[in-house]
Short mmCIF file of C-alpha atoms in Angstrom, two decimals:
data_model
loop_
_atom_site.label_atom_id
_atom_site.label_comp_id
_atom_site.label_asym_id
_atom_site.label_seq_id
_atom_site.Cartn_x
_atom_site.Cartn_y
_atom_site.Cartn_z
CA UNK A 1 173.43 40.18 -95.81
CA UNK A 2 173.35 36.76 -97.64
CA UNK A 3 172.45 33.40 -95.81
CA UNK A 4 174.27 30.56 -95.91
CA UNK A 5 173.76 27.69 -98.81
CA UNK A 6 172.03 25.00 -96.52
CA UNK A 7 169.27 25.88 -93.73
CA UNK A 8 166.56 23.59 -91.95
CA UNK A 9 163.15 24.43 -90.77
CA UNK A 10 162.29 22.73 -87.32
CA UNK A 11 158.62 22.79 -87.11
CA UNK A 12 157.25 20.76 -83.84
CA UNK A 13 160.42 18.62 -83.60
CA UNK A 14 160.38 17.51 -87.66
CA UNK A 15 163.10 18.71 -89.40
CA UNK A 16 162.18 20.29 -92.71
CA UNK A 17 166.00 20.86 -95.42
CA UNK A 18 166.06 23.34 -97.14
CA UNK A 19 168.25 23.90 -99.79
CA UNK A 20 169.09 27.62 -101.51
CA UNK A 21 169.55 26.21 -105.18
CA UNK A 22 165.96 24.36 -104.65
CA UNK A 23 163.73 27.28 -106.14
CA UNK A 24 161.02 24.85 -105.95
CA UNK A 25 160.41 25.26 -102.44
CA UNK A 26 158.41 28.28 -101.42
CA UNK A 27 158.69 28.94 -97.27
CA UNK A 28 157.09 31.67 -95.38
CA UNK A 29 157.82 32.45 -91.88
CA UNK A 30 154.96 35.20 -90.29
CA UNK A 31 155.60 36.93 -87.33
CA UNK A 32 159.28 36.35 -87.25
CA UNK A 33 161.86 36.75 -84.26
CA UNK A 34 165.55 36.85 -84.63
CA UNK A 35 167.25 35.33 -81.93
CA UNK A 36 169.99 37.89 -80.22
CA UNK A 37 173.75 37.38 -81.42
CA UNK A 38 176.10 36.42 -78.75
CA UNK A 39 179.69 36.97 -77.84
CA UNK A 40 181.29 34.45 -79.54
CA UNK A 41 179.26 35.98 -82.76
CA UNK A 42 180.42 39.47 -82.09
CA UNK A 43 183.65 38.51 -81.65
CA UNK A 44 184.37 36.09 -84.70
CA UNK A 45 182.87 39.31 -86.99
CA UNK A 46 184.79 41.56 -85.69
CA UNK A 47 187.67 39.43 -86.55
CA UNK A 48 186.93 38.65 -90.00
CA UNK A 49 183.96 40.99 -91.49
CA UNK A 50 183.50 37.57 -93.75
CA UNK A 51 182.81 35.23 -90.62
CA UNK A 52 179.74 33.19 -91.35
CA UNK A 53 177.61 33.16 -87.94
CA UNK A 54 174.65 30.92 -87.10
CA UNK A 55 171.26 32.73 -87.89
CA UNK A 56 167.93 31.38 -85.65
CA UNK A 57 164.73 32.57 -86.59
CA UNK A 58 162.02 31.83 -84.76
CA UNK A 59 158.49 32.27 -85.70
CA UNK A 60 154.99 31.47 -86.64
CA UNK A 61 152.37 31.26 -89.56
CA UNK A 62 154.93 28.92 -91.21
CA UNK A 63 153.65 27.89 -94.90
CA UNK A 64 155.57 25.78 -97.35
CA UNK A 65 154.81 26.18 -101.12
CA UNK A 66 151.32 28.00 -100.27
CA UNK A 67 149.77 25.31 -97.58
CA UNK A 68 149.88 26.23 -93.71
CA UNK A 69 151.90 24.20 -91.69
CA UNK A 70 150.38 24.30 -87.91
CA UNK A 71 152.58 25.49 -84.93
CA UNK A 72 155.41 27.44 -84.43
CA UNK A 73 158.97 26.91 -86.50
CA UNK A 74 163.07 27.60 -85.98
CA UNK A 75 165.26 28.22 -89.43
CA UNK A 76 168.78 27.69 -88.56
CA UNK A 77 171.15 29.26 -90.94
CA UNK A 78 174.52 30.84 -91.21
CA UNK A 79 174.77 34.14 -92.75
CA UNK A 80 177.00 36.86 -93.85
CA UNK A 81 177.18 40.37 -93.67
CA UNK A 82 177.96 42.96 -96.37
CA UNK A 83 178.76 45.80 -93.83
CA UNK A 84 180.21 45.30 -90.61
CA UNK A 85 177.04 44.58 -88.60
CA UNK A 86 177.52 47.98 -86.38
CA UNK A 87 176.36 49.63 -84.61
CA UNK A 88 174.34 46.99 -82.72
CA UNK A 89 171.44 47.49 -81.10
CA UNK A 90 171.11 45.35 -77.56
CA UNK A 91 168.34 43.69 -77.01
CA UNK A 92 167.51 40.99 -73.83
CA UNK A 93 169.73 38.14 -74.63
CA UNK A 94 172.24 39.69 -76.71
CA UNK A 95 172.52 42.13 -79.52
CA UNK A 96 171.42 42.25 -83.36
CA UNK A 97 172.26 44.52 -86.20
CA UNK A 98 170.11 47.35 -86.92
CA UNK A 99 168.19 46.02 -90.30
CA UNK A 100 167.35 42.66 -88.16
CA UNK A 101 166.08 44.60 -84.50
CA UNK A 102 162.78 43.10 -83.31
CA UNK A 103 162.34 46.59 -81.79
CA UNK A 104 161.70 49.90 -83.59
CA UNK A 105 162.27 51.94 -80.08
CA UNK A 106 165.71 53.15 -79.73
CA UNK A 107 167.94 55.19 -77.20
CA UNK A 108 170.69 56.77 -79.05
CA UNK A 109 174.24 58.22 -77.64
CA UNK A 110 176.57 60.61 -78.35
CA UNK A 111 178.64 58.72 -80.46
CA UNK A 112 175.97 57.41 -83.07
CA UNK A 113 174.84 60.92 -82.99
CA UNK A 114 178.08 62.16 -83.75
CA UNK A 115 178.56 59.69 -86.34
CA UNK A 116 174.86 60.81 -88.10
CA UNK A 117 175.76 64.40 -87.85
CA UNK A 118 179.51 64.36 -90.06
CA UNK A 119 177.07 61.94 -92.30
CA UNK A 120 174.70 64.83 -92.91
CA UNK A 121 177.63 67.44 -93.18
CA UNK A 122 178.75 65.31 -96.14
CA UNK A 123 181.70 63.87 -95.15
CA UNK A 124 182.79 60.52 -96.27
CA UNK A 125 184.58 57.69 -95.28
CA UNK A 126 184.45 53.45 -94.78
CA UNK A 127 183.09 54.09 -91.41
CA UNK A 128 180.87 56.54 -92.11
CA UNK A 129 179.51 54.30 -95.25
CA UNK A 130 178.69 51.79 -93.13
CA UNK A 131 176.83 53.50 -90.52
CA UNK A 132 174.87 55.18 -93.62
CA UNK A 133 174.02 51.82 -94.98
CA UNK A 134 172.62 50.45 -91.20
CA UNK A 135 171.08 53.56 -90.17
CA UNK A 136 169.19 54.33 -93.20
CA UNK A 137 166.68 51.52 -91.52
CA UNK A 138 165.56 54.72 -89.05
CA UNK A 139 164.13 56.65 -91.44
CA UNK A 140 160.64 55.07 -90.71
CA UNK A 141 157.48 56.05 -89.43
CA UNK A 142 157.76 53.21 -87.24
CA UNK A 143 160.88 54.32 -85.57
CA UNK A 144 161.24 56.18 -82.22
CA UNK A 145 164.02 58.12 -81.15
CA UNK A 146 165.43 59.02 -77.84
CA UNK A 147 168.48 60.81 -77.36
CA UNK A 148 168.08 60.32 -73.48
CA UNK A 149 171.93 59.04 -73.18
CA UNK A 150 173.16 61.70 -74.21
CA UNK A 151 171.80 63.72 -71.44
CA UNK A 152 173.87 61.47 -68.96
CA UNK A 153 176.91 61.83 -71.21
CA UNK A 154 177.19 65.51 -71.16
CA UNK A 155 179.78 67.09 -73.59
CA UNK A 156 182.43 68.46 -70.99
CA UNK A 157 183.83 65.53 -69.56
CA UNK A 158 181.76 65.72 -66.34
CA UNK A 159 178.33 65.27 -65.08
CA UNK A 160 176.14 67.89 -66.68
CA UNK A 161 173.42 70.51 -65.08
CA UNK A 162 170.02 70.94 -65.64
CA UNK A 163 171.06 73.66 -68.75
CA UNK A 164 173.06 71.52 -70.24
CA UNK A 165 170.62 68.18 -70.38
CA UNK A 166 167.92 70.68 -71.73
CA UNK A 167 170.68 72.27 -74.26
CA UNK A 168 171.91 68.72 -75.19
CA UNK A 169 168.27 66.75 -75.47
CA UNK A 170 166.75 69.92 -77.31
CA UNK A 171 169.56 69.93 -80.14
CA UNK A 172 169.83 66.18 -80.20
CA UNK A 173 166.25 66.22 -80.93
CA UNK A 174 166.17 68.66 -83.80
CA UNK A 175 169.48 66.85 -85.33
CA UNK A 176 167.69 63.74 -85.72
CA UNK A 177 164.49 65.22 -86.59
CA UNK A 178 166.81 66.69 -89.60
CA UNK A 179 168.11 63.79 -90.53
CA UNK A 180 165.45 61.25 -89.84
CA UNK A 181 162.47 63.07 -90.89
CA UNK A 182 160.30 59.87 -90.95
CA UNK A 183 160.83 58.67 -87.90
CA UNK A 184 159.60 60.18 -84.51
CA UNK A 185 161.49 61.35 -81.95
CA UNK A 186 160.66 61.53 -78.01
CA UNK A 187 159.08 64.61 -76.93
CA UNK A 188 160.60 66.36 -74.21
CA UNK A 189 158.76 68.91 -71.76
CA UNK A 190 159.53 70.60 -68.53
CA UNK A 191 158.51 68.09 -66.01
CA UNK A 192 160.73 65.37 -67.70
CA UNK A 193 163.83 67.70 -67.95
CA UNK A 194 163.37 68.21 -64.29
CA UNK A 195 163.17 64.20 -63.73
CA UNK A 196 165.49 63.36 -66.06
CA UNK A 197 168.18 65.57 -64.05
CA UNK A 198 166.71 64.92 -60.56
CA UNK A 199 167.82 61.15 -61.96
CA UNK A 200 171.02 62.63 -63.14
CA UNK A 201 172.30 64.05 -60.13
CA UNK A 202 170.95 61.36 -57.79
CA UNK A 203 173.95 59.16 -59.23
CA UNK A 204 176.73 62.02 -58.52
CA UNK A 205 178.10 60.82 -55.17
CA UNK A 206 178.31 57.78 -57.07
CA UNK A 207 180.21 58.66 -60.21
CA UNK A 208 182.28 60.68 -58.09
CA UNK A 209 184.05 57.85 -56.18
CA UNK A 210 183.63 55.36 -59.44
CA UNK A 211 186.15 58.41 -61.03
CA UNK A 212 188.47 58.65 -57.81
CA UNK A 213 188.69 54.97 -58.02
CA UNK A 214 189.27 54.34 -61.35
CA UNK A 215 191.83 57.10 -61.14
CA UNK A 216 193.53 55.63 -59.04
CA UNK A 217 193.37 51.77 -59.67
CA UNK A 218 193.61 52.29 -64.03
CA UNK A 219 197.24 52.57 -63.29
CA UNK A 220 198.58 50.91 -60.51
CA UNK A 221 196.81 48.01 -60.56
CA UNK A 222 194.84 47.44 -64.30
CA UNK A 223 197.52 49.27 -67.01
CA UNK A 224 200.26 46.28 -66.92
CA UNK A 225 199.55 42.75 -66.71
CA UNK A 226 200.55 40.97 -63.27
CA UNK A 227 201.95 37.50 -63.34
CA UNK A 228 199.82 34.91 -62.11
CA UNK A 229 201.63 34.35 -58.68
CA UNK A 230 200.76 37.91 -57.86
CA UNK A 231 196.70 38.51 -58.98
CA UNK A 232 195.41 37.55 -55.23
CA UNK A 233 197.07 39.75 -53.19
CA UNK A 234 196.91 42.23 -55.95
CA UNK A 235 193.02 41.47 -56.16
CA UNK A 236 192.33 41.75 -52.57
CA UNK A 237 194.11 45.53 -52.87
CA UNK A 238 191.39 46.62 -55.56
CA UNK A 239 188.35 45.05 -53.62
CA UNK A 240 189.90 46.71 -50.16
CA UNK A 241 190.08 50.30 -52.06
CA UNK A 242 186.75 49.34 -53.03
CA UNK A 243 185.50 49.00 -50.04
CA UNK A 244 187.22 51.88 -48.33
CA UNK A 245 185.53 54.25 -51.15
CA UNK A 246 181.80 52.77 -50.08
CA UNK A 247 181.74 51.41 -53.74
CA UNK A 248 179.74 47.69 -53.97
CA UNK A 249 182.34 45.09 -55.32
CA UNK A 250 178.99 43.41 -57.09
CA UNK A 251 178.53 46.64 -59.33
CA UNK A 252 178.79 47.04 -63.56
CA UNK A 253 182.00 49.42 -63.02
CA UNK A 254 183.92 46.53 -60.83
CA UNK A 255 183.00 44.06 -62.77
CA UNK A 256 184.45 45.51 -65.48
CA UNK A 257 187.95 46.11 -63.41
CA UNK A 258 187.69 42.45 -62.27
CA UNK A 259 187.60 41.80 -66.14
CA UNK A 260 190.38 44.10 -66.90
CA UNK A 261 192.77 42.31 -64.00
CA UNK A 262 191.68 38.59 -65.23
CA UNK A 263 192.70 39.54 -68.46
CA UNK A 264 195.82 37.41 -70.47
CA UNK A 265 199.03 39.01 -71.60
CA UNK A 266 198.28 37.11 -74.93
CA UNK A 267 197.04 40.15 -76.77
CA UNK A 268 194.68 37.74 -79.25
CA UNK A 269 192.79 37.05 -76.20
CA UNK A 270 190.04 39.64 -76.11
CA UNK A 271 189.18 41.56 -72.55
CA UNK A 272 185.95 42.99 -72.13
CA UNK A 273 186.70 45.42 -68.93
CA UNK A 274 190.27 46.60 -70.55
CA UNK A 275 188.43 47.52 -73.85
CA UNK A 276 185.86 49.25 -71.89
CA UNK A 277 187.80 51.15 -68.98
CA UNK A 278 190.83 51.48 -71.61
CA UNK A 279 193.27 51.73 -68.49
CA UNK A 280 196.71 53.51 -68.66
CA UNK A 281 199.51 54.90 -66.97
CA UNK A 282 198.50 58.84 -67.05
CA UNK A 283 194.33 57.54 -66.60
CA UNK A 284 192.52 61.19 -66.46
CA UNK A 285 189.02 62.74 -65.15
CA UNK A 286 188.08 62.55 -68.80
CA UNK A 287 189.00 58.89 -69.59
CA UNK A 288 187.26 57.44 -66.35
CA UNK A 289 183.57 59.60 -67.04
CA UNK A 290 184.14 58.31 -70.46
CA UNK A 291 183.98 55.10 -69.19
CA UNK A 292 181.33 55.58 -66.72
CA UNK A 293 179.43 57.27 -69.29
CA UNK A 294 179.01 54.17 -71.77
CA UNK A 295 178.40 52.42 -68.29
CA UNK A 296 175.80 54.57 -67.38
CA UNK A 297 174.18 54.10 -71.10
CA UNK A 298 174.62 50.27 -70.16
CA UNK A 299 172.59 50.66 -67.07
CA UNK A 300 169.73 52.94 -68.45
CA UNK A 301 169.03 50.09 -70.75
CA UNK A 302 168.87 47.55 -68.64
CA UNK A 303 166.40 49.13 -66.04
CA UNK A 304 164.50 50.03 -69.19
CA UNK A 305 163.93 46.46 -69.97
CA UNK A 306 162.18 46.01 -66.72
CA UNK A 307 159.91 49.47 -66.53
CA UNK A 308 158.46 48.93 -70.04
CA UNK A 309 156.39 45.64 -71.90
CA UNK A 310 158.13 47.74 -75.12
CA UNK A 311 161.39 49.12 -73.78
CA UNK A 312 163.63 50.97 -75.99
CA UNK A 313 167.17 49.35 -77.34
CA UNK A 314 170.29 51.18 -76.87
CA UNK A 315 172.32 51.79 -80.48
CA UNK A 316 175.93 51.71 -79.70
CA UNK A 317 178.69 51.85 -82.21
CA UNK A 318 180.91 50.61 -79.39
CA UNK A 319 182.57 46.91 -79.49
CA UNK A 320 183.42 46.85 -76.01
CA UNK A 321 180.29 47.65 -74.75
CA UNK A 322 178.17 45.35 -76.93
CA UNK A 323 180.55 43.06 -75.49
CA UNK A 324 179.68 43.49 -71.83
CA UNK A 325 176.17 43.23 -72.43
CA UNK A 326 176.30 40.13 -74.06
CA UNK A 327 178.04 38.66 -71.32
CA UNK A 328 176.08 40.09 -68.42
CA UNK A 329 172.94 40.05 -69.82
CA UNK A 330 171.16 42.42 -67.63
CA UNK A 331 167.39 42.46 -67.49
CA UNK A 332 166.21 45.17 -65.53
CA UNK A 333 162.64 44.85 -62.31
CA UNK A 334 160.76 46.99 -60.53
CA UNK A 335 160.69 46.32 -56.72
CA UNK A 336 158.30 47.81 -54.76
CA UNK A 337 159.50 51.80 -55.77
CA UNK A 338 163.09 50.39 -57.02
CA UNK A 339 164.40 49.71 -59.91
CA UNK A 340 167.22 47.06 -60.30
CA UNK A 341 168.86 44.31 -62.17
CA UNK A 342 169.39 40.80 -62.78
CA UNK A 343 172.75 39.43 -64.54
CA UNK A 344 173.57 36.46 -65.86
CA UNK A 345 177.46 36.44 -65.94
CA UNK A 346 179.33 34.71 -68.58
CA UNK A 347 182.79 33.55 -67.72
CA UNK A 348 183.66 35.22 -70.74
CA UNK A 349 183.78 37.98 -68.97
CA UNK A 350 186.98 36.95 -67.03
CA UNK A 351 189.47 36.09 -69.77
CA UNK A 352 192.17 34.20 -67.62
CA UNK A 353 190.95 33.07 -64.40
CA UNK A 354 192.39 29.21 -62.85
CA UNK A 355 190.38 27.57 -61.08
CA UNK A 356 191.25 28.86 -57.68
CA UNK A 357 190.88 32.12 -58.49
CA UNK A 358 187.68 31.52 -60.45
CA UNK A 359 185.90 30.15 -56.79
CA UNK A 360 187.27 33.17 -54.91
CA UNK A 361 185.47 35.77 -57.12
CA UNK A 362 182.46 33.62 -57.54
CA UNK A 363 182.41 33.22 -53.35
CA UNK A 364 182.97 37.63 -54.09
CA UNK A 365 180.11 38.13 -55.91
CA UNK A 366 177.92 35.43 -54.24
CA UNK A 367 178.63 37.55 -50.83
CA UNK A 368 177.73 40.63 -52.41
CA UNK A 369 174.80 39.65 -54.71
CA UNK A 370 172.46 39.18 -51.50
CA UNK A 371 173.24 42.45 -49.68
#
């Protein structure tokens, strides 16, 4: 990572330059944040690995050439990355790269795993480098590792039993153990395989009509684009089918199909819920718990945020995902015995929407957000 030739220091509303050649200056910044990447970040990266992106620090214990300057301070900078900053880990507010995480608590899923295991096999290639480079920053005794996701991914394409979450958490466990033999990993008994698949199955009726109804909206409704004359009436058919299968228009999973409809034909144009649902004509069993796995990951962070003062951040090598989060920006509460979540939706979110169309699903959600 290398930062950007000019920075400045805010400290208490006076604005400190700071100059890279200037090896004069000598500036400490203690108990440093970094302040979470965005969308616009994200995307502009993944667009040009070279991208320069802004860079806020924010922190405390600020001295300048040896003598303590009182209060707290901001560094702006840009900066640039050597390795494609993935995977990301998502924090509240956004996401960051691995060596810059305020948080040394992480949930891992299949696909990182995955990744770390053809790593320790030997195999070789510019993805595979990458990860290597980002994940050596694991191998710490002040990491903590929790394969939890995986559990609610299973590893045959539908929603796993009690053998296979202890199966899949016991050899996810002694995988990264192997290959992370620094760090700690979560400890697993009896009692929390029994509540981590009391949890598990609990969402089943659920996933089960997510799945019929992606099955059946992916591609009639989501694997073309519609011209703009026709994305009403064809909206109010996916939020009746909705409805008729008892599923809550204000969920993560329609959100992301509301994304995937308001998307633009102009292929530049990124779409958050297309990436993620990946809709097509011949959409399967497999493809839609795909997708409601990584949305199920997505969730399991966010009410984490909310149960714990030092919840643990989801690693995801996945664009489209990252993407989502940074646009909802979940943060998850406890409710009396409930959990639940807060979003903050970025119009992002909806690629293509005029204005008309914009105050309909914003009248939607509104509707559906106090039930």
């Amino acid at each position: 990572m290398s930062a950007g030739a000019e920075m400045e220091i805010v400290v208490q509303g006076d604005t400190i330059p700071v100059i890279e050649q200037d090896t004069s200056q000598n500036l400490d910044i203690g108990q440093a944040t970094i302040e979470p990447f965005g969308l616009s970040a994200l995307l502009d990266i993944q667009s040009d690995t070279n991208a320069a992106v802004p860079l806020v620090i924010r922190g405390k214990a600020l001295q300048e050439n040896g003598r303590v300057v009182e209060g707290s301070a901001v560094l702006r900078a840009t900066t640039q990355f050597n390795y494609l900053p993935k995977p990301h880990v998502l924090v509240p507010g956004g996401w960051v790269p691995l060596a810059l995480s305020p948080v040394h608590n992480f949930l891992i899923d299949r696909n990182i795993l995955s990744l770390l295991e053809q790593l320790h096999a030997g195999r070789s290639n510019a993805r595979l480098e990458r990860i290597e480079w980002w994940c050596q920053h694991l191998d710490r005794p002040s990491v903590l590792l929790n394969p939890l996701p995986i559990a609610w991914e299973g590893d045959k394409g539908q929603i796993p039993s009690f053998s296979d979450i202890r199966h899949a958490l016991d050899n996810a466990r002694a995988t990264l153990a192997g290959i992370f033999p620094k760090a700690r990993t979560v400890p697993f008994d009896q009692n929390t395989y029994e509540a981590i698949n009391t949890e598990i199955q609990a969402t089943r009726v659920r996933q089960e009509k997510e799945s019929e109804f992606l099955q059946e909206v992916c591609p009639k409704y989501l694997a073309n684009t519609v011209a703009r004359g026709q994305r009403r009436s064809i909206f109010d058919e996916i939020l009746a089918l909705a409805i008729d299968k008892d599923l809550q228009p204000f969920s993560i999973v329609m959100l992301c199909v509301f994304s995937s409809h308001y998307r633009s034909s102009e292929k530049a144009k990124y779409s958050i819920g297309h990436a993620l649902l990946k809709p097509k004509q011949n959409y399967s069993e497999m493809m839609a718990h795909n997708a409601l796995s990584d949305l199920r990951h997505f969730e399991v962070a966010a009410l984490a945020t909310g149960l714990f003062i030092d919840p643990p951040a989801l690693i995801t090598d996945d664009t489209a995902l990252t993407a989502l989060w940074s646009t909802l920006r979940p943060h998850g509460y406890v409710q009396g015995s409930s959990l639940g979540m807060q979003l903050d939706i970025d119009p992002a979110l909806f690629v293509d929407l005029d204005s008309r169309d914009a105050e309909n699903l914003a009248l939607i959600l509104q509707k559906y957000s106090r039930q």
